[in-house]
Tab-separated table of C-alpha atoms in Angstrom:
chain	number	residue	atom	x	y	z
C	975	MET	CA	16.385	-52.120	17.574
C	976	SER	CA	16.132	-48.618	18.977
C	977	ALA	CA	12.895	-46.680	19.444
C	978	GLU	CA	13.021	-42.964	20.147
C	979	PRO	CA	10.516	-40.120	20.282
C	980	ILE	CA	10.861	-37.574	17.474
C	981	PHE	CA	9.299	-34.324	16.315
C	982	MET	CA	8.850	-33.808	12.588
C	983	GLY	CA	7.603	-31.167	10.182
C	984	ALA	CA	7.404	-27.391	10.320
C	985	GLU	CA	7.999	-26.087	13.841
C	986	SER	CA	8.390	-29.744	14.925
C	987	ARG	CA	4.626	-29.952	15.208
C	988	LEU	CA	4.233	-33.693	14.537
C	989	PHE	CA	5.102	-36.071	17.353
C	990	GLY	CA	6.029	-39.664	16.703
C	991	VAL	CA	8.231	-42.602	17.530
C	992	ARG	CA	11.007	-43.775	15.212
C	993	GLN	CA	12.199	-47.370	15.368
C	994	MET	CA	15.257	-48.150	13.277
C	995	PRO	CA	16.612	-51.649	12.628
C	996	GLU	CA	20.062	-52.507	13.915
C	997	SER	CA	21.295	-53.600	10.483
C	998	ASP	CA	20.207	-54.557	6.948
C	999	THR	CA	17.971	-51.530	6.614
C	1000	GLN	CA	15.406	-51.672	3.794
C	1001	ASP	CA	15.063	-48.708	1.446
C	1002	VAL	CA	11.319	-48.417	2.128
C	1003	ALA	CA	9.907	-47.092	5.413
C	1004	VAL	CA	6.696	-48.104	7.175
C	1005	LEU	CA	4.501	-45.270	8.434
C	1006	LEU	CA	1.856	-46.261	10.989
C	1007	LEU	CA	-1.108	-43.874	10.965
C	1008	ASN	CA	-3.424	-43.208	13.903
C	1009	ALA	CA	-6.304	-45.614	14.457
C	1010	GLY	CA	-9.228	-43.223	14.842
C	1011	VAL	CA	-8.323	-40.653	17.488
C	1012	LEU	CA	-5.926	-42.934	19.407
C	1013	HIS	CA	-2.286	-41.978	19.858
C	1014	SER	CA	0.589	-43.632	18.040
C	1015	ALA	CA	0.752	-46.757	20.239
C	1016	GLY	CA	-2.430	-48.014	18.568
C	1017	PRO	CA	-5.240	-50.058	20.137
C	1018	PHE	CA	-3.870	-52.497	22.724
C	1019	ARG	CA	-0.361	-51.354	21.653
C	1020	LEU	CA	-0.831	-52.970	18.243
C	1021	HIS	CA	1.426	-50.418	16.546
C	1022	VAL	CA	4.179	-50.983	19.084
C	1023	SER	CA	4.168	-54.745	18.493
C	1024	LEU	CA	4.008	-54.287	14.733
C	1025	SER	CA	6.907	-51.816	14.842
C	1026	ASN	CA	9.018	-54.326	16.718
C	1027	ARG	CA	8.334	-57.045	14.162
C	1028	LEU	CA	8.847	-54.950	11.024
C	1029	SER	CA	11.974	-53.237	12.278
C	1030	SER	CA	13.437	-56.674	13.080
C	1031	ARG	CA	12.964	-57.463	9.371
C	1032	GLY	CA	14.935	-54.348	8.457
C	1033	PHE	CA	12.217	-51.768	7.857
C	1034	PRO	CA	12.556	-48.297	9.395
C	1035	VAL	CA	9.212	-47.751	11.151
C	1036	PHE	CA	7.632	-44.437	12.124
C	1037	ARG	CA	4.585	-44.146	14.378
C	1038	ILE	CA	3.296	-40.622	13.786
C	1039	ASP	CA	0.506	-38.737	15.532
C	1040	LEU	CA	-1.220	-36.884	12.702
C	1041	SER	CA	-2.419	-33.343	13.350
C	1042	GLY	CA	-5.182	-33.168	15.937
C	1043	LYS	CA	-4.511	-36.684	17.225
C	1044	GLY	CA	-2.392	-37.959	20.080
C	1045	GLU	CA	0.349	-35.469	20.903
C	1046	SER	CA	0.198	-33.437	17.669
C	1047	PRO	CA	-1.801	-30.168	17.577
C	1048	ARG	CA	-4.339	-29.405	14.868
C	1049	ARG	CA	-3.414	-27.452	11.764
C	1050	PRO	CA	-5.451	-24.231	11.896
C	1051	GLY	CA	-7.486	-23.309	8.839
C	1052	MET	CA	-7.221	-26.687	7.087
C	1053	ASP	CA	-9.870	-29.270	6.326
C	1054	ARG	CA	-9.150	-32.898	7.207
C	1055	THR	CA	-8.022	-33.935	3.696
C	1056	SER	CA	-5.582	-31.060	3.332
C	1057	SER	CA	-4.258	-31.621	6.849
C	1058	VAL	CA	-3.568	-35.332	6.269
C	1059	LEU	CA	-1.700	-34.629	3.028
C	1060	ALA	CA	0.286	-31.793	4.606
C	1061	ASP	CA	1.274	-34.106	7.476
C	1062	PHE	CA	2.483	-36.744	5.052
C	1063	ASP	CA	4.480	-34.182	3.072
C	1064	ASP	CA	6.216	-33.017	6.260
C	1065	VAL	CA	7.098	-36.565	7.279
C	1066	TYR	CA	8.203	-37.538	3.782
C	1067	SER	CA	10.552	-34.556	3.502
C	1068	GLU	CA	12.403	-35.791	6.550
C	1069	LEU	CA	12.486	-39.355	5.232
C	1070	GLN	CA	14.041	-38.122	1.994
C	1071	ALA	CA	16.688	-36.324	4.000
C	1072	VAL	CA	17.935	-39.707	5.257
C	1073	GLY	CA	17.695	-41.394	1.855
C	1074	ILE	CA	14.256	-43.026	2.097
C	1075	ASN	CA	12.082	-42.416	-0.963
C	1076	ARG	CA	9.381	-45.080	-0.696
C	1077	VAL	CA	6.732	-45.576	1.973
C	1078	ILE	CA	4.317	-48.268	3.122
C	1079	LEU	CA	1.286	-46.939	4.993
C	1080	VAL	CA	-0.508	-48.964	7.682
C	1081	GLY	CA	-3.789	-47.810	9.186
C	1082	LEU	CA	-6.835	-49.068	11.073
C	1083	CYS	CA	-10.269	-47.471	10.629
C	1084	TRP	CA	-9.616	-43.749	10.037
C	1085	GLY	CA	-5.974	-44.630	9.484
C	1086	ALA	CA	-6.953	-46.940	6.616
C	1087	ASP	CA	-9.038	-44.166	5.038
C	1088	ASP	CA	-6.104	-41.752	5.366
C	1089	ALA	CA	-3.733	-44.300	3.817
C	1090	ILE	CA	-5.928	-44.684	0.737
C	1091	LEU	CA	-6.234	-40.901	0.419
C	1092	ILE	CA	-2.460	-40.392	0.606
C	1093	ALA	CA	-1.733	-43.241	-1.826
C	1094	SER	CA	-4.051	-41.683	-4.408
C	1095	GLU	CA	-2.300	-38.317	-4.148
C	1096	ARG	CA	1.373	-39.074	-3.486
C	1097	ASP	CA	3.658	-41.176	-5.716
C	1098	ALA	CA	5.979	-42.089	-2.840
C	1099	VAL	CA	3.483	-44.611	-1.461
C	1100	VAL	CA	4.206	-48.122	-2.745
C	1101	GLY	CA	2.166	-50.215	-0.309
C	1102	ILE	CA	-0.876	-50.027	1.955
C	1103	VAL	CA	-2.163	-52.153	4.808
C	1104	ALA	CA	-5.789	-51.111	5.366
C	1105	LEU	CA	-7.474	-52.617	8.447
C	1106	ASP	CA	-11.277	-52.322	8.349
C	1107	GLY	CA	-10.927	-49.770	5.583
C	1108	PHE	CA	-13.436	-48.766	2.942
C	1109	ALA	CA	-15.980	-51.171	1.471
C	1110	PHE	CA	-19.639	-50.752	0.676
C	1111	ARG	CA	-22.613	-53.043	0.982
C	1112	ASN	CA	-23.820	-54.969	-2.066
C	1113	TRP	CA	-26.436	-57.627	-2.772
C	1114	ARG	CA	-24.176	-60.409	-1.482
C	1115	PHE	CA	-23.810	-58.472	1.765
C	1116	SER	CA	-27.614	-58.553	2.125
C	1117	VAL	CA	-27.761	-62.294	1.452
C	1118	TRP	CA	-25.000	-63.039	3.973
C	1119	SER	CA	-26.651	-60.781	6.537
C	1120	ILE	CA	-29.832	-62.847	6.329
C	1121	LEU	CA	-27.974	-66.160	6.455
C	1122	ASN	CA	-25.875	-65.070	9.428
C	1123	ARG	CA	-28.982	-63.908	11.284
C	1124	LEU	CA	-30.713	-67.243	10.698
C	1125	ARG	CA	-27.752	-69.050	12.257
C	1126	THR	CA	-27.970	-67.288	15.619
C	1127	ARG	CA	-29.867	-68.408	18.707
C	1128	ARG	CA	-30.751	-64.766	19.368
C	1129	PHE	CA	-32.769	-64.516	16.144
C	1130	TRP	CA	-34.859	-67.590	16.927
C	1131	LYS	CA	-35.319	-66.500	20.542
C	1132	ARG	CA	-36.716	-63.167	19.336
C	1133	GLN	CA	-39.130	-64.975	17.022
C	1134	TRP	CA	-40.280	-67.157	19.909
C	1135	LEU	CA	-40.874	-64.123	22.142
C	1136	ARG	CA	-42.965	-62.501	19.416
C	1137	LEU	CA	-45.003	-65.649	18.837
C	1138	THR	CA	-45.679	-66.017	22.566
C	1139	GLY	CA	-46.745	-62.388	22.963
C	1140	ARG	CA	-43.702	-61.267	24.917
C	1141	GLY	CA	-42.239	-59.054	22.161
C	1142	LYS	CA	-42.390	-55.942	24.396
C	1143	GLN	CA	-39.274	-57.217	26.154
C	1144	LEU	CA	-37.321	-56.598	22.973
C	1145	ARG	CA	-38.013	-52.873	22.619
C	1146	GLY	CA	-35.571	-51.636	25.243
C	1147	ARG	CA	-32.842	-53.935	23.998
C	1148	LYS	CA	-33.312	-52.790	20.422
C	1149	ALA	CA	-33.094	-49.124	21.396
C	1150	ASN	CA	-29.855	-49.703	23.299
C	1151	ALA	CA	-28.348	-51.809	20.521
C	1152	SER	CA	-28.965	-49.102	17.920
C	1153	PHE	CA	-27.299	-46.364	19.975
C	1154	GLU	CA	-23.734	-47.064	18.820
C	1155	GLN	CA	-24.836	-47.582	15.224
C	1156	ASN	CA	-26.167	-44.027	15.126
C	1157	ILE	CA	-22.795	-42.525	16.047
C	1158	ALA	CA	-20.934	-41.589	12.861
C	1159	LEU	CA	-17.234	-41.599	13.712
C	1160	ARG	CA	-15.802	-41.743	10.190
C	1161	ASP	CA	-15.841	-39.090	7.529
C	1162	TRP	CA	-15.946	-41.160	4.366
C	1163	PRO	CA	-16.162	-39.394	1.007
C	1164	GLU	CA	-18.790	-40.357	-1.533
C	1165	GLN	CA	-18.601	-43.916	-2.834
C	1166	ASN	CA	-17.481	-42.874	-6.317
C	1167	GLU	CA	-14.690	-40.727	-4.871
C	1168	MET	CA	-13.369	-43.582	-2.741
C	1169	ILE	CA	-13.459	-45.936	-5.740
C	1170	ARG	CA	-11.502	-43.314	-7.698
C	1171	ARG	CA	-8.849	-43.245	-4.985
C	1172	TYR	CA	-8.463	-47.016	-5.127
C	1173	ASP	CA	-8.314	-46.869	-8.926
C	1174	VAL	CA	-5.571	-44.227	-8.933
C	1175	ALA	CA	-3.477	-46.014	-6.297
C	1176	LEU	CA	-3.813	-49.479	-7.845
C	1177	GLY	CA	-3.163	-48.055	-11.301
C	1178	ARG	CA	0.062	-46.558	-9.978
C	1179	GLY	CA	1.187	-49.999	-8.800
C	1180	VAL	CA	0.505	-49.694	-5.083
C	1181	ASP	CA	0.372	-53.112	-3.385
C	1182	MET	CA	-2.568	-53.400	-0.995
C	1183	LEU	CA	-3.301	-55.721	1.900
C	1184	CYS	CA	-6.894	-55.113	3.012
C	1185	VAL	CA	-7.998	-56.873	6.202
C	1186	PHE	CA	-11.561	-56.856	7.517
C	1187	THR	CA	-13.005	-58.017	10.831
C	1188	ARG	CA	-16.477	-58.604	12.258
C	1189	GLY	CA	-16.128	-55.363	14.207
C	1190	GLN	CA	-17.930	-53.164	11.670
C	1191	ASP	CA	-21.359	-53.212	10.038
C	1192	TYR	CA	-20.634	-52.858	6.305
C	1193	TYR	CA	-18.571	-55.965	5.426
C	1194	ASN	CA	-19.513	-59.599	6.058
C	1195	HIS	CA	-17.957	-61.928	3.461
C	1196	HIS	CA	-14.563	-62.533	1.911
C	1197	GLY	CA	-14.142	-60.891	-1.484
C	1198	GLN	CA	-16.645	-58.091	-0.882
C	1199	LEU	CA	-14.095	-55.337	-1.543
C	1200	ASP	CA	-12.993	-56.985	-4.787
C	1201	GLU	CA	-16.659	-57.154	-5.806
C	1202	ASN	CA	-16.911	-53.418	-5.086
C	1203	LEU	CA	-13.873	-52.542	-7.175
C	1204	ARG	CA	-13.303	-55.028	-9.983
C	1205	ASP	CA	-15.631	-53.286	-12.455
C	1206	HIS	CA	-13.686	-50.064	-11.903
C	1207	CYS	CA	-10.076	-51.071	-11.112
C	1208	ASP	CA	-7.429	-53.680	-11.792
C	1209	THR	CA	-7.409	-55.490	-8.444
C	1210	SER	CA	-4.501	-57.841	-9.182
C	1211	LEU	CA	-2.328	-56.040	-6.573
C	1212	LEU	CA	-5.008	-56.246	-3.885
C	1213	GLN	CA	-4.892	-59.020	-1.283
C	1214	GLU	CA	-8.114	-59.268	0.730
C	1215	VAL	CA	-8.432	-61.093	4.058
C	1216	PHE	CA	-11.487	-61.517	6.290
C	1217	TYR	CA	-11.260	-62.454	9.979
C	1218	PRO	CA	-14.883	-63.150	11.011
C	1219	ASP	CA	-13.797	-64.135	14.526
C	1220	THR	CA	-11.895	-60.901	15.268
C	1221	ASP	CA	-13.059	-57.600	16.740
C	1222	HIS	CA	-12.298	-54.170	15.280
C	1223	THR	CA	-9.427	-53.295	17.628
C	1224	PHE	CA	-7.747	-56.737	17.735
C	1225	SER	CA	-8.223	-56.812	21.490
C	1226	LEU	CA	-6.923	-60.354	22.105
C	1227	THR	CA	-3.261	-61.291	21.919
C	1228	ASP	CA	-4.020	-64.109	19.460
C	1229	TYR	CA	-5.813	-61.674	17.138
C	1230	ARG	CA	-2.874	-59.269	17.145
C	1231	GLU	CA	-0.273	-61.995	16.677
C	1232	ARG	CA	-2.103	-63.450	13.688
C	1233	LEU	CA	-2.419	-60.017	12.113
C	1234	ILE	CA	1.239	-59.148	12.716
C	1235	ASN	CA	2.318	-62.448	11.148
C	1236	LEU	CA	0.168	-61.690	8.110
C	1237	ILE	CA	1.564	-58.171	7.653
C	1238	ASP	CA	5.124	-59.339	8.251
C	1239	ASP	CA	4.787	-62.050	5.615
C	1240	TRP	CA	3.159	-59.648	3.115
C	1241	ALA	CA	5.787	-56.948	3.609
C	1242	GLY	CA	8.646	-59.424	3.402
C	1243	LYS	CA	7.434	-60.952	0.150
C	1244	SER	CA	6.540	-57.649	-1.498
C	1245	PHE	CA	9.156	-55.183	-0.315
C	1246	SER	CA	12.256	-56.827	1.129
C	1247	GLN	CA	15.396	-56.158	-0.874
C	1248	ASN	CA	15.553	-59.806	-1.947
C	1249	SER	CA	11.981	-59.980	-3.206
C	1250	ALA	CA	10.970	-60.364	-6.821
C	1251	ARG	CA	9.472	-56.891	-6.739
C	1252	GLU	CA	12.800	-55.358	-5.741
C	1253	ARG	CA	14.667	-57.231	-8.479
C	1254	GLN	CA	12.198	-55.874	-11.044
C	1255	LEU	CA	12.736	-52.327	-9.788
């Protein structure tokens, strides 16, 4: 496998890394989108490890810094939605030039949101891996939140401190704990708009692997995304996985290895040239 830095798009404005398999190249490419504002290597080099695995299976893999992230400059005069779509169009034009017409998008956090946006607007997308992507709280989320709180020693310790008149000790801790929760790092659209994007993409036949971790505050039980969508979309192409023991950035080697195995297995079954999906196409 060979990995090389590349510049793509108008005026070579988009920086990325291309990793091509040595042989048995698939006719669908994997495009790894930035996780938040991180560069194309991903958190703890997750994208590098994933590129190595998927390219060994025969997928051409491209790690691209979208405009305003990593090594790629911003697009002047464009809002975020228009910029993301323009970036994809630039990359896709160059993929078509080498005979690749179908794309799988992989993204964590902001990258997952961007993947869903692109899939709802561009027919070339045939698969998505969304890591801690969109979901919204429902009544089951509230029930699980209560149950999870009752299971912790911290909850019962706080109750004991209140009962014994030492509740003042909790005020400073609570203020510090809420600091990160008040920082809004993601620019989600309205709930109905995000549901529409899922509906359009799933209706077009896009396969989705949606993985959630404990590292966010809006998802806490397996099947929550399906509960969000099933009254609005056909979710038969959506595979949902919950890792309650894993943090948002997959910081431990075991977390990353388990995730890479999952994605590798999903991509191989759904998009390899010998898969049932390929025979149908």
